[in-house]
Structure formats: C-alpha cells, structure tokens
Tab-separated table of C-alpha atoms in Angstrom:
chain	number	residue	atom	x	y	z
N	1	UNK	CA	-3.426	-29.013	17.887
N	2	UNK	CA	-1.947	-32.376	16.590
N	3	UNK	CA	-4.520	-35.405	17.744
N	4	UNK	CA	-3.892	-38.941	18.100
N	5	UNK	CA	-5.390	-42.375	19.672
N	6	UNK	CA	-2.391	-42.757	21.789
N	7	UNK	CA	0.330	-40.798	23.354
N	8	UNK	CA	2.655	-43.430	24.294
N	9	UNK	CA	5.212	-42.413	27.103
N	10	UNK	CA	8.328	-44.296	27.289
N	11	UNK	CA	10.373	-45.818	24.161
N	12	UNK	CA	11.250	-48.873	25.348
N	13	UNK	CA	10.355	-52.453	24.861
N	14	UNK	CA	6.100	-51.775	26.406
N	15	UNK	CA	6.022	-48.449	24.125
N	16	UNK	CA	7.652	-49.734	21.019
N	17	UNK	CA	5.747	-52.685	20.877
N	18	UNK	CA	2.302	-51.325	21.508
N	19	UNK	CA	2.955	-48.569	18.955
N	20	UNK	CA	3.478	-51.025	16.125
N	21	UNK	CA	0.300	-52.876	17.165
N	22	UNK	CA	-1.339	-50.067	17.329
N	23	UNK	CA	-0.219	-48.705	14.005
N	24	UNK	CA	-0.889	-52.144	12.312
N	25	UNK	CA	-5.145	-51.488	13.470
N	26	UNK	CA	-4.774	-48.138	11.607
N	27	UNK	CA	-4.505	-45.817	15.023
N	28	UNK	CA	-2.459	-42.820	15.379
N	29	UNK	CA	-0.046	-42.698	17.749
N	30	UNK	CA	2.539	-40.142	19.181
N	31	UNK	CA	5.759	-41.467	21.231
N	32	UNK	CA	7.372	-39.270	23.301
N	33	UNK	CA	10.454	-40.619	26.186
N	34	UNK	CA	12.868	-38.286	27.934
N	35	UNK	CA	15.745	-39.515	26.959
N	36	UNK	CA	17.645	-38.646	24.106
N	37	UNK	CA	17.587	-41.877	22.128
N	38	UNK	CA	14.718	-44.762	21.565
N	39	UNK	CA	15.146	-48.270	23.266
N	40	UNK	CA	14.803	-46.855	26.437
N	41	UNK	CA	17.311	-49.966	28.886
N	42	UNK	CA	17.419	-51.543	25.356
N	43	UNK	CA	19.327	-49.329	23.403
N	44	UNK	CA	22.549	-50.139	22.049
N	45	UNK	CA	25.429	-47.479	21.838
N	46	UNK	CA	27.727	-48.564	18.438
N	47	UNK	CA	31.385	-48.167	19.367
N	48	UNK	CA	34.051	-49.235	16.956
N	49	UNK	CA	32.201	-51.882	15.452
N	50	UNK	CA	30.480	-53.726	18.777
N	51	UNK	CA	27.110	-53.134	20.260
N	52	UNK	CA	27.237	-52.126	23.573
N	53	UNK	CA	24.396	-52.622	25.898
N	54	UNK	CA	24.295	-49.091	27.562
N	55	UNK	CA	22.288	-50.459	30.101
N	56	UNK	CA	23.093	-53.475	31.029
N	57	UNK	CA	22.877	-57.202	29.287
N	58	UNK	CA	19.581	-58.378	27.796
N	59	UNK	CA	19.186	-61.818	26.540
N	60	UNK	CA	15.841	-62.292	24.589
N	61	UNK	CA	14.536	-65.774	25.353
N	62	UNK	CA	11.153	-67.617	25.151
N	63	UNK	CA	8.742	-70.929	24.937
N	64	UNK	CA	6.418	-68.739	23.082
N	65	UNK	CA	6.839	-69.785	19.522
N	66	UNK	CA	4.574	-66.918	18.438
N	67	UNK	CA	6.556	-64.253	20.303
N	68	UNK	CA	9.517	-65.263	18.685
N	69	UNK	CA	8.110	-65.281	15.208
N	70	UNK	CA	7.097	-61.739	15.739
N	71	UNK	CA	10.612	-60.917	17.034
N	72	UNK	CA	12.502	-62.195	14.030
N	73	UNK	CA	9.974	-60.935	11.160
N	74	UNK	CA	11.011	-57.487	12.751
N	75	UNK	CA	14.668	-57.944	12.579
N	76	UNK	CA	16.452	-61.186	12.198
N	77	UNK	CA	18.386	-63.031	15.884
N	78	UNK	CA	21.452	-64.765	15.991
N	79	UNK	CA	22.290	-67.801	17.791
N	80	UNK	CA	23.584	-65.956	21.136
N	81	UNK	CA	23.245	-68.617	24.222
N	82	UNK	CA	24.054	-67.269	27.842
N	83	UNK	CA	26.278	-69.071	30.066
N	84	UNK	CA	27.872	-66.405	32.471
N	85	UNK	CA	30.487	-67.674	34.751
N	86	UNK	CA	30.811	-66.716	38.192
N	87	UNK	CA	34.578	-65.051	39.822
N	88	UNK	CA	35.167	-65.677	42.902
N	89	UNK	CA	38.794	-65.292	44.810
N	90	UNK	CA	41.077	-66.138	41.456
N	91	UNK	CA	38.538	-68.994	40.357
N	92	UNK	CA	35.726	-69.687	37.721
N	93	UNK	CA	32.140	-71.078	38.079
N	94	UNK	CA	30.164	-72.161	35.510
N	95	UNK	CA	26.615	-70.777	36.140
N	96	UNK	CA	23.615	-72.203	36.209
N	97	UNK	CA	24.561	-74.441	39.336
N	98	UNK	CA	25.297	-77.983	37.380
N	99	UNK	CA	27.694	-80.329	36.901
N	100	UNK	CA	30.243	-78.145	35.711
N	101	UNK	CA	29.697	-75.889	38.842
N	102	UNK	CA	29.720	-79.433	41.133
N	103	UNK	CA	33.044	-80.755	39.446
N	104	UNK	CA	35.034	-77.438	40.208
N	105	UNK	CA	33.526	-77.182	43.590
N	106	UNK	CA	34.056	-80.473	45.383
N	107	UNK	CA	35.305	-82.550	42.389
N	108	UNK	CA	32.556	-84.182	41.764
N	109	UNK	CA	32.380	-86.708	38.653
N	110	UNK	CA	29.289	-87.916	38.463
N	111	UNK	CA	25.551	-86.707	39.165
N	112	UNK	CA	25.619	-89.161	42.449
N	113	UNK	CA	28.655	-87.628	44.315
N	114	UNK	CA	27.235	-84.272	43.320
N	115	UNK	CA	23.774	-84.861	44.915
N	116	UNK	CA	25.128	-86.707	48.085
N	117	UNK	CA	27.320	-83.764	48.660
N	118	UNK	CA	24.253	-81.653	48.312
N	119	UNK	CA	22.156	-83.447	50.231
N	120	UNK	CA	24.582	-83.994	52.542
N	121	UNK	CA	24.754	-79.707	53.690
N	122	UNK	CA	21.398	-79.036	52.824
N	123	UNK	CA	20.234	-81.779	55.797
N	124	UNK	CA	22.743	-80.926	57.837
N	125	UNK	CA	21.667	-76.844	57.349
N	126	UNK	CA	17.781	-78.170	57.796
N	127	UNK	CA	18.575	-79.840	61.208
N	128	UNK	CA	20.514	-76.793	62.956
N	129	UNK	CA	17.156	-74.835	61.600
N	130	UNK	CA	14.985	-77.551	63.770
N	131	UNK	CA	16.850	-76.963	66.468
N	132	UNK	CA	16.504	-73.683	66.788
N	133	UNK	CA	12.462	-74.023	66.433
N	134	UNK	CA	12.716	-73.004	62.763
N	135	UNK	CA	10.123	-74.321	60.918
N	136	UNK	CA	10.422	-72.602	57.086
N	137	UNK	CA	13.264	-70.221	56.132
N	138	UNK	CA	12.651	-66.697	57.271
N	139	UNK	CA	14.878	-64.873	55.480
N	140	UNK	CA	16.599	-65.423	52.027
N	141	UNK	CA	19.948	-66.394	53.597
N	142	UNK	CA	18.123	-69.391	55.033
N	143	UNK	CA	16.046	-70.264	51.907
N	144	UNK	CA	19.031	-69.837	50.424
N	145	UNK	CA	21.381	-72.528	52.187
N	146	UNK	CA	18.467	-75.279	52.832
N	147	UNK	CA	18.361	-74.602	48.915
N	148	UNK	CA	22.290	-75.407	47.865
N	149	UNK	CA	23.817	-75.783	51.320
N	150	UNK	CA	26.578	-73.605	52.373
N	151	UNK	CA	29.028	-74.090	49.898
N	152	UNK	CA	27.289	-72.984	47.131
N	153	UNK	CA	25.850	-70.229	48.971
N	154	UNK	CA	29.122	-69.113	50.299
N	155	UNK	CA	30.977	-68.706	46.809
N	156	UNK	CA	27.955	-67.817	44.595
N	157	UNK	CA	25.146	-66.123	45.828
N	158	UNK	CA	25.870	-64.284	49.477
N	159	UNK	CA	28.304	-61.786	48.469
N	160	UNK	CA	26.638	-61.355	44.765
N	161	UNK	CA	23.789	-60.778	46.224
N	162	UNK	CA	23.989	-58.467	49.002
N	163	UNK	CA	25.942	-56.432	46.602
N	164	UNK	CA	22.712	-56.497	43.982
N	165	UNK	CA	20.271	-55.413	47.123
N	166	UNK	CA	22.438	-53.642	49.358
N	167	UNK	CA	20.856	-55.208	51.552
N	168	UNK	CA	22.798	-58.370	54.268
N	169	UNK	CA	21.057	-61.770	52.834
N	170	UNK	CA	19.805	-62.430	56.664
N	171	UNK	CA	17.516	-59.288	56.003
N	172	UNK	CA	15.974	-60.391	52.862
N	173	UNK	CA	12.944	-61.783	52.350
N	174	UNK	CA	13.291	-65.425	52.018
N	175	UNK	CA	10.898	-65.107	49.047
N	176	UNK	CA	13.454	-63.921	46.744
N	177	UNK	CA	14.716	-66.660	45.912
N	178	UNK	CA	11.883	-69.233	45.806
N	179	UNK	CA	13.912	-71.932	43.784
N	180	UNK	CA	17.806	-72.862	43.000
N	181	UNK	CA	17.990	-74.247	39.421
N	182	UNK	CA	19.891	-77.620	40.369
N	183	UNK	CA	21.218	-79.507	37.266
N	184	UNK	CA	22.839	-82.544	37.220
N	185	UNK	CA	23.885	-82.467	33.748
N	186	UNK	CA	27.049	-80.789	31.717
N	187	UNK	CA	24.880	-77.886	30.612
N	188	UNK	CA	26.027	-74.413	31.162
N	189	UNK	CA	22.584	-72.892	29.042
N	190	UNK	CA	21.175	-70.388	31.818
N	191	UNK	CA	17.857	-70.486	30.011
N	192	UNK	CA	15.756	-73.990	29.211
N	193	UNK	CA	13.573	-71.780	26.977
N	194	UNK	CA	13.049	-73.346	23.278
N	195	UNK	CA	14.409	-70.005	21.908
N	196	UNK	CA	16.965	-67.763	22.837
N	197	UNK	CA	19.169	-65.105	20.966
N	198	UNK	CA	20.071	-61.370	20.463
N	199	UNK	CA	18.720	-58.992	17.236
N	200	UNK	CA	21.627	-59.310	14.822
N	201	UNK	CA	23.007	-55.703	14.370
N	202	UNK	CA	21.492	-54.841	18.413
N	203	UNK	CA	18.246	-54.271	20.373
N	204	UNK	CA	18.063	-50.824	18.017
N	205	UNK	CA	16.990	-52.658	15.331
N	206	UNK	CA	14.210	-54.545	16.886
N	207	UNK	CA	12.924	-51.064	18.505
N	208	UNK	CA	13.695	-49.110	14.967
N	209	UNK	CA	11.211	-51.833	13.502
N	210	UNK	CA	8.404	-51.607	16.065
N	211	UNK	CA	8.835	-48.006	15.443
N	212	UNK	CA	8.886	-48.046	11.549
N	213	UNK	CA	6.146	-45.067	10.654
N	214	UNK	CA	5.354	-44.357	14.110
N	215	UNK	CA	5.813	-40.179	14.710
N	216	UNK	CA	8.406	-40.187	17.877
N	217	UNK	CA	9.810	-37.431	19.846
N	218	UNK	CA	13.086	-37.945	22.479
N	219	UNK	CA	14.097	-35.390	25.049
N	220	UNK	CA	10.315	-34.502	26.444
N	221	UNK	CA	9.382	-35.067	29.814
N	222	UNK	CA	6.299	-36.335	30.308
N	223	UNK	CA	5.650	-34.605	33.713
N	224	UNK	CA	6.604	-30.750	32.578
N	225	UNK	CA	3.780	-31.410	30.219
N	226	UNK	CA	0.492	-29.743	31.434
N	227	UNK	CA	-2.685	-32.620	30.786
N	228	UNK	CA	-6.113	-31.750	31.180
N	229	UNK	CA	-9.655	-33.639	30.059
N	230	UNK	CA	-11.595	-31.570	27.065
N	231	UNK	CA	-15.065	-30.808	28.094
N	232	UNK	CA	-16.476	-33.320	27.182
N	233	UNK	CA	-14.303	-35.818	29.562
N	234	UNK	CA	-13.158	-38.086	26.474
N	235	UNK	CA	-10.584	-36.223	24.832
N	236	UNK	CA	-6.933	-35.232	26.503
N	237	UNK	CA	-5.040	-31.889	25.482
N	238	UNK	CA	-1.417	-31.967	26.566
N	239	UNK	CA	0.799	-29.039	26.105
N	240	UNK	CA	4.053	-27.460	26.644
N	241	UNK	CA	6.775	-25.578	25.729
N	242	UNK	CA	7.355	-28.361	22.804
N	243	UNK	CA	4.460	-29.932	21.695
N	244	UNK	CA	0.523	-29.027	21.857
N	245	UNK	CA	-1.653	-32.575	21.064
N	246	UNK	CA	-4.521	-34.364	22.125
N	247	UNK	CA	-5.093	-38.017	22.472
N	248	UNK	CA	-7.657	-40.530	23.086
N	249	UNK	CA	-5.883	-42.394	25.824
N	250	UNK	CA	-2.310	-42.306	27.128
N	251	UNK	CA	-0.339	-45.399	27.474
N	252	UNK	CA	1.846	-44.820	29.990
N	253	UNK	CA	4.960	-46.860	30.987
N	254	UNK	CA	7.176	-44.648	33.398
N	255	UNK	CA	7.129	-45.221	37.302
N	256	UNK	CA	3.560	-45.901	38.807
N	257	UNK	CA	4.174	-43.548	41.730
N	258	UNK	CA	5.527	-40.394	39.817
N	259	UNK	CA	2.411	-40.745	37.571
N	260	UNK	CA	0.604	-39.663	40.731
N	261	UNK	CA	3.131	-37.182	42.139
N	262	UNK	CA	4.511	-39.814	44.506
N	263	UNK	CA	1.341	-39.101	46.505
N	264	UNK	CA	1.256	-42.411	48.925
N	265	UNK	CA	5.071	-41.948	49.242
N	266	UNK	CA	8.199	-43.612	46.878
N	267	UNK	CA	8.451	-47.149	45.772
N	268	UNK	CA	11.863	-48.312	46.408
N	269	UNK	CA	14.049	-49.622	43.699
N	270	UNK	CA	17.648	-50.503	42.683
N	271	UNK	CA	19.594	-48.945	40.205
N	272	UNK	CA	23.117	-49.446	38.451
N	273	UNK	CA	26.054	-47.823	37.503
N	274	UNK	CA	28.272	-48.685	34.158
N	275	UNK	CA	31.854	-48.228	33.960
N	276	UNK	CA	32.179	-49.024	30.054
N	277	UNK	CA	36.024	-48.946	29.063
N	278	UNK	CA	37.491	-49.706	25.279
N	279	UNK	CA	40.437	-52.305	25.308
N	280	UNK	CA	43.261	-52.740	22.855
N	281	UNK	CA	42.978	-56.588	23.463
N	282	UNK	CA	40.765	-58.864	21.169
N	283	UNK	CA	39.374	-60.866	23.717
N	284	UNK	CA	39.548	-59.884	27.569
N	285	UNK	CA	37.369	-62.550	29.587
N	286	UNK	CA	35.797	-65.139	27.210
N	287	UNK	CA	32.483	-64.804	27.263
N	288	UNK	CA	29.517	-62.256	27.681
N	289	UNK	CA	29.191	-62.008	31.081
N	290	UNK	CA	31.293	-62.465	34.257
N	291	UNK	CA	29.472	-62.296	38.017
N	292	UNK	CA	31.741	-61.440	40.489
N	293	UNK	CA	30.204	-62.951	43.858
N	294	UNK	CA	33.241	-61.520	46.175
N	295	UNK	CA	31.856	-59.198	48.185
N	296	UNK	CA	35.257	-57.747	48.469
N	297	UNK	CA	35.415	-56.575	44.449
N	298	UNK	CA	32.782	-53.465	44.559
N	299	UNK	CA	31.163	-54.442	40.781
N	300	UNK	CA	28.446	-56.975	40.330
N	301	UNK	CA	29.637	-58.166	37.066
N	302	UNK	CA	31.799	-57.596	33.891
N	303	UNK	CA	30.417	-57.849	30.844
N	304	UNK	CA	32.286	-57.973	27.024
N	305	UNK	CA	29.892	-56.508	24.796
N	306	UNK	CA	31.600	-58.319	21.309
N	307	UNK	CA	30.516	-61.620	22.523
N	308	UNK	CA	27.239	-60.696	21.815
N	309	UNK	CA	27.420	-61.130	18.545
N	310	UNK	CA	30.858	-62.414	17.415
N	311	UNK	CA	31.318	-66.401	17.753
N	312	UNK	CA	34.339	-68.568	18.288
N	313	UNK	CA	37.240	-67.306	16.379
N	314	UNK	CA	35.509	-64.690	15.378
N	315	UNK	CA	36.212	-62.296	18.095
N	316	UNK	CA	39.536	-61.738	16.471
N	317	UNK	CA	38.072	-60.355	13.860
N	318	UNK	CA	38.422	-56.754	15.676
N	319	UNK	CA	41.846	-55.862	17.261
N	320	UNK	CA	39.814	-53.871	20.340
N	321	UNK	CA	36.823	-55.105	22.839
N	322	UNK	CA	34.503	-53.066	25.347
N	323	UNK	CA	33.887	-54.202	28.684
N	324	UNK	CA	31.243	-52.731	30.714
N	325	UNK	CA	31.841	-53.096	35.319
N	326	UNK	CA	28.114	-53.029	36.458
N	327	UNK	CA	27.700	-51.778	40.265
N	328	UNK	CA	24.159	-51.864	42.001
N	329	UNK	CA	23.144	-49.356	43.721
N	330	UNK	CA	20.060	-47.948	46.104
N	331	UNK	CA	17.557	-45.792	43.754
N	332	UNK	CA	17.595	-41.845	44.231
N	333	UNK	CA	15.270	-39.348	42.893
N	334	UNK	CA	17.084	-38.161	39.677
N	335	UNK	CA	18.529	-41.984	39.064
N	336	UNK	CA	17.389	-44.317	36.608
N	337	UNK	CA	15.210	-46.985	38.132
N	338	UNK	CA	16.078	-50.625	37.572
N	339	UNK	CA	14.667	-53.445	39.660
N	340	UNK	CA	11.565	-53.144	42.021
N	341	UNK	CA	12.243	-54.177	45.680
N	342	UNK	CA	9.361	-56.091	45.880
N	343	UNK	CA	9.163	-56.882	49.441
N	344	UNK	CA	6.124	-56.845	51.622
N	345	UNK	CA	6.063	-53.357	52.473
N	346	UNK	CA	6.691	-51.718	48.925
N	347	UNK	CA	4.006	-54.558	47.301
N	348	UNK	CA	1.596	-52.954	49.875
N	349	UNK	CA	2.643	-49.411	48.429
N	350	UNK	CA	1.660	-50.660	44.941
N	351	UNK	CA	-1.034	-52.052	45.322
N	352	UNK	CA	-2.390	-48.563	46.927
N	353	UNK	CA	-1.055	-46.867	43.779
N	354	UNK	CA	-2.442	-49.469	41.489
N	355	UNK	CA	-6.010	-49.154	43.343
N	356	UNK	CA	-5.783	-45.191	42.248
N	357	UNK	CA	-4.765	-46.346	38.924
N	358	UNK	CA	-7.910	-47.771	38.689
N	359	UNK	CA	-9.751	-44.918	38.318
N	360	UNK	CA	-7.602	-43.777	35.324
N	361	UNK	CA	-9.909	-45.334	32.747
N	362	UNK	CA	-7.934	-44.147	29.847
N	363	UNK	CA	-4.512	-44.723	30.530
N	364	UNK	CA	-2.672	-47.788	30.123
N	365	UNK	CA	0.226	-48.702	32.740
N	366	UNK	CA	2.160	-51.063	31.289
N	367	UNK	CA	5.931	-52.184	31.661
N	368	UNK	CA	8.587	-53.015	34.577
N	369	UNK	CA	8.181	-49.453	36.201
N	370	UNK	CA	4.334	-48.993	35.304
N	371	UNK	CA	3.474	-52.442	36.818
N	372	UNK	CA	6.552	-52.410	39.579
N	373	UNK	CA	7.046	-55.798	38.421
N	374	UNK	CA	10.505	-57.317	37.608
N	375	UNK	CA	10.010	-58.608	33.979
N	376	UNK	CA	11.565	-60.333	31.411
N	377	UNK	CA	11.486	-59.245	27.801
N	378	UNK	CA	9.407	-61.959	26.154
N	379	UNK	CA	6.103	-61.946	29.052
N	380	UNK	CA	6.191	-58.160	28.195
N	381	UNK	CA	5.176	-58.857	24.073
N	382	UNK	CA	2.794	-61.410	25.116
N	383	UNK	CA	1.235	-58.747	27.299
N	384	UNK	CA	0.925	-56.462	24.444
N	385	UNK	CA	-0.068	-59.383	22.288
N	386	UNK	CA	-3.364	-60.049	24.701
N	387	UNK	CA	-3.938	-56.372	25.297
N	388	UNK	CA	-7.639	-55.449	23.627
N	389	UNK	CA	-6.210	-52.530	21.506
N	390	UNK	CA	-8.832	-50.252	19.826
C-alpha cells in the first residue's frame, strides 16, 4: 500500500495549488480528479493553434502583488485586459456600465448628462417604490433598477440575467446584486485590480507547474473508492479497483454535500452548456467575450477563444478562429456544477453540511464546490497561501 500526507481530490485551481505547497514543505502527496485531464474548469483544449477555454472564460486578476508573483514565477502572463461588450437587439454595449455604455445609450457626452439621466430614473424608480410602502428593494429586479434605473436594467441585466439563473429577476434575491459598478469615465477595463492577464500558452501551463513532481492520477472517482480509518484513528486506507493508498489527511475539493452522501438533501447550483464551433474567418466578433442580454437569443454569451492571447493585428496571424455559445442551465445529478445559488434557503443547507464538516478533523474542504462559495481565482491562492500546511 502506497502512503502519502495528502490525497488531494480534484485537479483544479484548490488541488493544484495546495499540492505544490505541499510538495515545496517536503510532503507527499497523491492527486487524483475524475476527469480525464488536469485543470479541472481551467483546462485549456489546444485546437489549431488557439487555447480554448473548455469551460468557460477565466480572467486571472488581483491587488495581491504576492499572488501574482507566485503566478508568473510558475508560468509567465500576458497582457490580456477584459472588456466584454454586451448584444442586445442589433446593438453593442461597452461593459462595465461607463461612459462608453452612457454615450450609446442616451447620447450622453459628458459625465454630467450621464449622471442626471441616472439620477433622473433611479429617483423616479425610488418614489413609485415609496408609494407602494416599499422601504428597501425586495427582490433583485428592484435592487436592480433603484441601482441603474430602467434603462440600463432593461437592455443589460434583466434578460442576461434571468437567463444565467433561470430564475424571473422579481424572484431573486435582491442580494445578488449588492452594487452596480457606475463609471463616469471612458474606461471599458471590467476589473480595477492592479494586475490582470492570462498564462501565456493557457491555464495548462500554470496547473502543469503547480503540478511539476506531484504523482497525479485522472479518471478515478473519488466516491467508488472505499475509505476507512486504520486502527489507530490517524491513518486513512483508501482502495479500489485502481489504486490501494493511505494518507494522512485528505484535502478534498469536490461538492460539500456529495462528500456526505447528500445526507441533509442537494445544494442547488447552475451549470452551463458549450457549443464550441471552428470558423474559417480570422476574426468573427472582436473581442473575447460577447454577453447577449436578449432574452430572446437562448445563449448567455459568445466567446472567441484567439483573443485570448493574440493582440491587435495579430489575430490575422491564423486564417481560422473558435467561438464558444455558453447557455446556463439548472444543475442535475450527473452535470457539472458551476455557480452556487446562494440564496437563503441553500446558505441554510450549507451551513448544516459545513457544521458536519466540522467533525472531519482531517480533511480539508477547500474550493468553489467544497466551500459552496462563488470564487474568483486569485482569493482561492491566497487561501492556500494562509492555509497552516504540515
């Protein structure tokens, strides 16, 4: 029986991470995910020359000047800067809301029009509320419009995001959205973070150098695995029909509720669907990423994979681009889990679960599905970076 400090379930971003730290204090540590590949919603897929995010768009971006040293001494970024756009009925939006977004709206030329405009629907939205004896938004349609007003609301977030939650904005939680990003400046950046970029050569690379040395095995599921404590209470022994080990601790970054056989019942979450498609055109939208806020087109976005990495007139270099249509959809047993809904009633769930998890003293949950907590890539390494590993 093979016997390490840490069998490390899931290969993504949480796993990968914690394994090099792990490896760099001289532990021993086993990686197993059950998929087929490494990366886990990171990997990249090569096709003809462009990196194409499998599973979706990720943007690495930070204040953490640390963070981002660590990132590039693994594998060096590029310069990538996300601006999506947003399509809606034959016209463009320039996302985050600023002046840009103001100018093709109403018109607007300078940062005054814009906010009297604004100020203008959002009083007008906060007075019919009044009226009606309502006192703070209840749901996220209302948070929503006292926000940005209604025409802002109308084009660019109602029918985006019903489609992202399935869910009619009136019967969202108004907590959702807890603040509109208002700029009143010519800046389409969608991040103010000091650094921002994408691994040069794809998220593989970064996961291939976390990875560097550490023993890793793809296609295992966790839970067909039999796990059981040694006599002694200290030492797990995990078999099956591929692999017999024993570990210290388990570090364990898969959904919170099938560690525990989905005992309390299922946390809800979203998923998506890709439709990726290979064009003979060099360029087919301009830019990374397109949100389609129509309710009436069924995709939430399309993304062009080459403008990841290829800049300006470079995008010609290649005679052929990938697109990838993203559609949201509700979570299934047997689907890939995305986004927690993290309303009132599934937070109460977790927290149940997360009381049981508890009394796991040696496993670590860690990660978007271990924690049921939407996050972004960088808060994730500066988890691992503050996590006590021994």
């Amino acid at each position: 029986m093979q016997q390490y400090d840490y069998l490390i379930v899931g290969a993504g971003l949480f796993g990968a991470a914690f394994a090099y730290r792990a490896k760099r204090m001289g532990r021993k540590c086993l990686v197993i995910d059950k998929r087929t590949h490494l990366g886990g919603n990171l990997y990249c897929e090569h096709v003809a020359g462009i990196q194409v995010h499998k599973y979706g768009a990720h943007i690495f971006h930070t204040d953490n000047s640390e963070v981002w040293k660590w990132v590039n001494d693994i594998t060096p970024f590029n310069r990538f800067a996300n601006s999506p756009l947003a399509f809606y009925k034959g016209k463009l939006f320039n996302l985050p809301f600023n002046m840009n977004t103001f100018y093709q709206m109403w018109g607007a030329l300078t940062p005054e029009e814009a906010m009297d405009i604004l100020e203008e629907q959002r009083q007008d939205i906060l007075r019919k509320m009044k009226e009606e004896g309502v006192q703070q938004p209840r749901n996220l349609e209302e948070q929503a419009l006292s926000l940005v007003g209604r025409d802002i609301y109308e084009t660019l977030i109602k029918g985006y995001t019903e489609k992202q939650w399935g869910r009619k904005c009136n019967q969202l939680p108004a907590f959702i959205i807890k603040r509109l990003p208002v700029r009143l400046v010519f800046d389409n950046n969608y991040f103010n973070h000091a650094y921002q970029g994408i691994p040069m050569g794809g998220y593989n690379r970064l996961i291939g150098g976390f990875l560097e040395g550490v023993e890793t095995r793809t296609g295992i599921d966790f839970f067909s695995l039999q796990r059981q404590w040694d006599e002694a209470g200290q030492v797990y022994r995990i078999s099956g029909d591929q692999m017999e080990v024993s570990c210290r601790q388990i570090v364990f970054t898969g959904q919170l509720d099938e560690f525990f056989g989905f005992c309390l019942g299922h946390l809800q979450y979203r998923s998506l669907r890709f439709e990726h498609e290979t064009l003979l055109v060099s360029n087919y939208q301009g830019n990374a990423v397109v949100n389609y806020t129509d309710a009436e087109v069924p995709y939430t976005r399309i993304i062009e994979h080459k403008h990841f990495e290829y800049f300006g007139q470079q995008v010609y270099d290649l005679p052929h681009t990938v697109i990838s249509r993203e559609f949201s959809t509700e979570w299934k047993p047997g689907m890939e889990p995305y986004y927690p809904v993290n309303d009132q009633l599934n937070n109460a769930l977790c927290q149940r679960y997360q009381a049981l998890a508890q009394h796991e003293k040696n496993v670590i949950f860690g990660g978007r599905l271990a924690e049921y907590k939407y996050y972004d890539m960088a808060p994730i390494l500066e988890k691992i970076l503050a996590l006590d590993i021994r």
